[in-house]
PDB file of C-alpha atoms in Angstrom:
ATOM      1  CA  UNK N   1       0.000   0.000   0.000  1.00  0.00           C
ATOM      2  CA  UNK N   2       1.320   3.443  -0.932  1.00  0.00           C
ATOM      3  CA  UNK N   3       1.750   6.001   1.817  1.00  0.00           C
ATOM      4  CA  UNK N   4      -0.876   8.308   0.272  1.00  0.00           C
ATOM      5  CA  UNK N   5      -3.472   5.583   0.760  1.00  0.00           C
ATOM      6  CA  UNK N   6      -2.779   5.223   4.469  1.00  0.00           C
ATOM      7  CA  UNK N   7      -5.150   7.010   6.805  1.00  0.00           C
ATOM      8  CA  UNK N   8      -2.281   8.032   9.079  1.00  0.00           C
ATOM      9  CA  UNK N   9      -0.552   9.862   6.231  1.00  0.00           C
ATOM     10  CA  UNK N  10      -3.798  11.522   5.085  1.00  0.00           C
ATOM     11  CA  UNK N  11      -4.614  12.725   8.599  1.00  0.00           C
ATOM     12  CA  UNK N  12      -1.103  14.007   9.242  1.00  0.00           C
ATOM     13  CA  UNK N  13      -1.094  15.847   5.908  1.00  0.00           C
ATOM     14  CA  UNK N  14      -4.427  17.513   6.771  1.00  0.00           C
ATOM     15  CA  UNK N  15      -3.030  18.499  10.171  1.00  0.00           C
ATOM     16  CA  UNK N  16       0.045  20.038   8.564  1.00  0.00           C
ATOM     17  CA  UNK N  17      -2.065  22.012   6.088  1.00  0.00           C
ATOM     18  CA  UNK N  18      -4.245  23.265   8.948  1.00  0.00           C
ATOM     19  CA  UNK N  19      -1.178  24.448  10.885  1.00  0.00           C
ATOM     20  CA  UNK N  20       0.233  26.307   7.885  1.00  0.00           C
ATOM     21  CA  UNK N  21      -3.102  28.002   7.200  1.00  0.00           C
ATOM     22  CA  UNK N  22      -3.768  28.960  10.818  1.00  0.00           C
ATOM     23  CA  UNK N  23      -0.295  30.376  11.415  1.00  0.00           C
ATOM     24  CA  UNK N  24       0.279  32.080   8.063  1.00  0.00           C
ATOM     25  CA  UNK N  25       0.073  35.548   9.628  1.00  0.00           C
ATOM     26  CA  UNK N  26       2.021  34.746  12.832  1.00  0.00           C
ATOM     27  CA  UNK N  27       4.845  37.252  13.107  1.00  0.00           C
ATOM     28  CA  UNK N  28       6.990  35.266  15.558  1.00  0.00           C
ATOM     29  CA  UNK N  29       8.911  33.574  12.782  1.00  0.00           C
ATOM     30  CA  UNK N  30      10.968  31.381  15.103  1.00  0.00           C
ATOM     31  CA  UNK N  31       7.899  29.838  16.701  1.00  0.00           C
ATOM     32  CA  UNK N  32       6.065  29.654  13.395  1.00  0.00           C
ATOM     33  CA  UNK N  33       9.011  27.916  11.725  1.00  0.00           C
ATOM     34  CA  UNK N  34       9.429  25.391  14.526  1.00  0.00           C
ATOM     35  CA  UNK N  35       5.791  24.341  14.800  1.00  0.00           C
ATOM     36  CA  UNK N  36       5.175  24.205  11.054  1.00  0.00           C
ATOM     37  CA  UNK N  37       8.337  22.141  10.591  1.00  0.00           C
ATOM     38  CA  UNK N  38       7.327  19.622  13.251  1.00  0.00           C
ATOM     39  CA  UNK N  39       3.837  19.302  11.736  1.00  0.00           C
ATOM     40  CA  UNK N  40       5.279  18.950   8.228  1.00  0.00           C
ATOM     41  CA  UNK N  41       7.762  16.354   9.477  1.00  0.00           C
ATOM     42  CA  UNK N  42       5.002  13.871  10.314  1.00  0.00           C
ATOM     43  CA  UNK N  43       3.608  13.141   6.829  1.00  0.00           C
ATOM     44  CA  UNK N  44       7.003  13.781   5.232  1.00  0.00           C
ATOM     45  CA  UNK N  45       8.743  11.095   7.275  1.00  0.00           C
ATOM     46  CA  UNK N  46       5.915   8.622   6.708  1.00  0.00           C
ATOM     47  CA  UNK N  47       6.293   9.204   2.967  1.00  0.00           C
ATOM     48  CA  UNK N  48      10.068   8.901   3.106  1.00  0.00           C
ATOM     49  CA  UNK N  49       9.873   5.674   5.080  1.00  0.00           C
ATOM     50  CA  UNK N  50       7.512   4.077   2.618  1.00  0.00           C
ATOM     51  CA  UNK N  51       9.796   5.027  -0.271  1.00  0.00           C
ATOM     52  CA  UNK N  52      12.748   3.220   1.329  1.00  0.00           C
ATOM     53  CA  UNK N  53      13.834  -0.256   0.318  1.00  0.00           C
ATOM     54  CA  UNK N  54      14.016  -2.036   3.653  1.00  0.00           C
ATOM     55  CA  UNK N  55      11.612  -2.550   6.513  1.00  0.00           C
ATOM     56  CA  UNK N  56      14.311  -1.329   8.895  1.00  0.00           C
ATOM     57  CA  UNK N  57      14.495   2.018   7.055  1.00  0.00           C
ATOM     58  CA  UNK N  58      10.705   2.239   6.946  1.00  0.00           C
ATOM     59  CA  UNK N  59      10.584   1.621  10.699  1.00  0.00           C
ATOM     60  CA  UNK N  60      13.189   4.329  11.324  1.00  0.00           C
ATOM     61  CA  UNK N  61      11.306   7.034   9.418  1.00  0.00           C
ATOM     62  CA  UNK N  62       7.905   6.106  10.873  1.00  0.00           C
ATOM     63  CA  UNK N  63       9.552   6.298  14.302  1.00  0.00           C
ATOM     64  CA  UNK N  64      10.834   9.796  13.485  1.00  0.00           C
ATOM     65  CA  UNK N  65       7.293  10.781  12.439  1.00  0.00           C
ATOM     66  CA  UNK N  66       5.993   9.547  15.804  1.00  0.00           C
ATOM     67  CA  UNK N  67       8.603  11.646  17.592  1.00  0.00           C
ATOM     68  CA  UNK N  68       7.520  14.666  15.583  1.00  0.00           C
ATOM     69  CA  UNK N  69       3.977  14.153  16.907  1.00  0.00           C
ATOM     70  CA  UNK N  70       5.252  14.620  20.452  1.00  0.00           C
ATOM     71  CA  UNK N  71       7.286  17.641  19.440  1.00  0.00           C
ATOM     72  CA  UNK N  72       4.292  19.176  17.684  1.00  0.00           C
ATOM     73  CA  UNK N  73       1.956  18.513  20.632  1.00  0.00           C
ATOM     74  CA  UNK N  74       4.396  20.259  23.003  1.00  0.00           C
ATOM     75  CA  UNK N  75       4.833  23.253  20.708  1.00  0.00           C
ATOM     76  CA  UNK N  76       1.061  23.526  20.346  1.00  0.00           C
ATOM     77  CA  UNK N  77       0.614  23.718  24.121  1.00  0.00           C
ATOM     78  CA  UNK N  78       3.221  26.455  24.333  1.00  0.00           C
ATOM     79  CA  UNK N  79       1.565  28.297  21.424  1.00  0.00           C
ATOM     80  CA  UNK N  80      -1.760  28.173  23.264  1.00  0.00           C
ATOM     81  CA  UNK N  81      -0.217  29.454  26.506  1.00  0.00           C
ATOM     82  CA  UNK N  82       1.506  32.419  24.860  1.00  0.00           C
ATOM     83  CA  UNK N  83      -1.624  33.315  22.912  1.00  0.00           C
ATOM     84  CA  UNK N  84      -0.431  32.457  19.396  1.00  0.00           C
ATOM     85  CA  UNK N  85      -2.902  29.617  18.886  1.00  0.00           C
ATOM     86  CA  UNK N  86      -6.603  29.819  19.836  1.00  0.00           C
ATOM     87  CA  UNK N  87      -7.431  27.189  22.465  1.00  0.00           C
ATOM     88  CA  UNK N  88     -10.107  25.468  20.390  1.00  0.00           C
ATOM     89  CA  UNK N  89      -7.741  25.128  17.433  1.00  0.00           C
ATOM     90  CA  UNK N  90      -4.767  24.103  19.553  1.00  0.00           C
ATOM     91  CA  UNK N  91      -6.608  21.471  21.556  1.00  0.00           C
ATOM     92  CA  UNK N  92      -8.037  20.040  18.331  1.00  0.00           C
ATOM     93  CA  UNK N  93      -4.511  19.854  16.893  1.00  0.00           C
ATOM     94  CA  UNK N  94      -3.180  18.156  20.023  1.00  0.00           C
ATOM     95  CA  UNK N  95      -6.015  15.645  19.985  1.00  0.00           C
ATOM     96  CA  UNK N  96      -5.363  14.862  16.332  1.00  0.00           C
ATOM     97  CA  UNK N  97      -1.613  14.565  16.989  1.00  0.00           C
ATOM     98  CA  UNK N  98      -2.286  12.035  19.744  1.00  0.00           C
ATOM     99  CA  UNK N  99      -4.530   9.974  17.443  1.00  0.00           C
ATOM    100  CA  UNK N 100      -1.855  10.070  14.750  1.00  0.00           C
ATOM    101  CA  UNK N 101       0.792   9.093  17.309  1.00  0.00           C
ATOM    102  CA  UNK N 102      -1.244   6.049  18.353  1.00  0.00           C
ATOM    103  CA  UNK N 103      -1.736   5.095  14.709  1.00  0.00           C
ATOM    104  CA  UNK N 104       2.004   5.373  14.125  1.00  0.00           C
ATOM    105  CA  UNK N 105       2.636   3.268  17.228  1.00  0.00           C
ATOM    106  CA  UNK N 106       0.436   0.525  15.805  1.00  0.00           C
ATOM    107  CA  UNK N 107       2.210   0.784  12.463  1.00  0.00           C
ATOM    108  CA  UNK N 108       5.590   0.507  14.197  1.00  0.00           C
ATOM    109  CA  UNK N 109       4.458  -2.641  15.990  1.00  0.00           C
ATOM    110  CA  UNK N 110       3.406  -4.136  12.656  1.00  0.00           C
ATOM    111  CA  UNK N 111       6.758  -3.214  11.085  1.00  0.00           C
ATOM    112  CA  UNK N 112       8.852  -4.438  13.995  1.00  0.00           C
ATOM    113  CA  UNK N 113       9.350  -8.043  12.978  1.00  0.00           C
ATOM    114  CA  UNK N 114      12.287 -10.030  14.450  1.00  0.00           C
ATOM    115  CA  UNK N 115      14.298 -10.284  11.174  1.00  0.00           C
ATOM    116  CA  UNK N 116      14.461  -6.469  10.995  1.00  0.00           C
ATOM    117  CA  UNK N 117      15.885  -5.912  14.443  1.00  0.00           C
TER     118      UNK N 117
END
């Protein structure tokens, strides 16, 4: 199955698009850059993993995507607290990031077969 067909990739892409749209006028470029990069990293690393030749490489990039979910969720909380992200938007993003993280965790378990360790 191609990465574009996977629900986890589709959801993470939608999340990334939402972040870019919501923060397009944010003037704190450091914060904006960091949070958009972590959101973009999720679908990008899923795609990169599925374009690799080995299951070990696929596992590595999906694992990086999962880590980016945690990074994004943390940055979202900080963005809410400093007033850059409206609470309703931010809590929706965090909820979606946690769902995506769980989906990636399940995918990692499926990819983690003994011959690839």
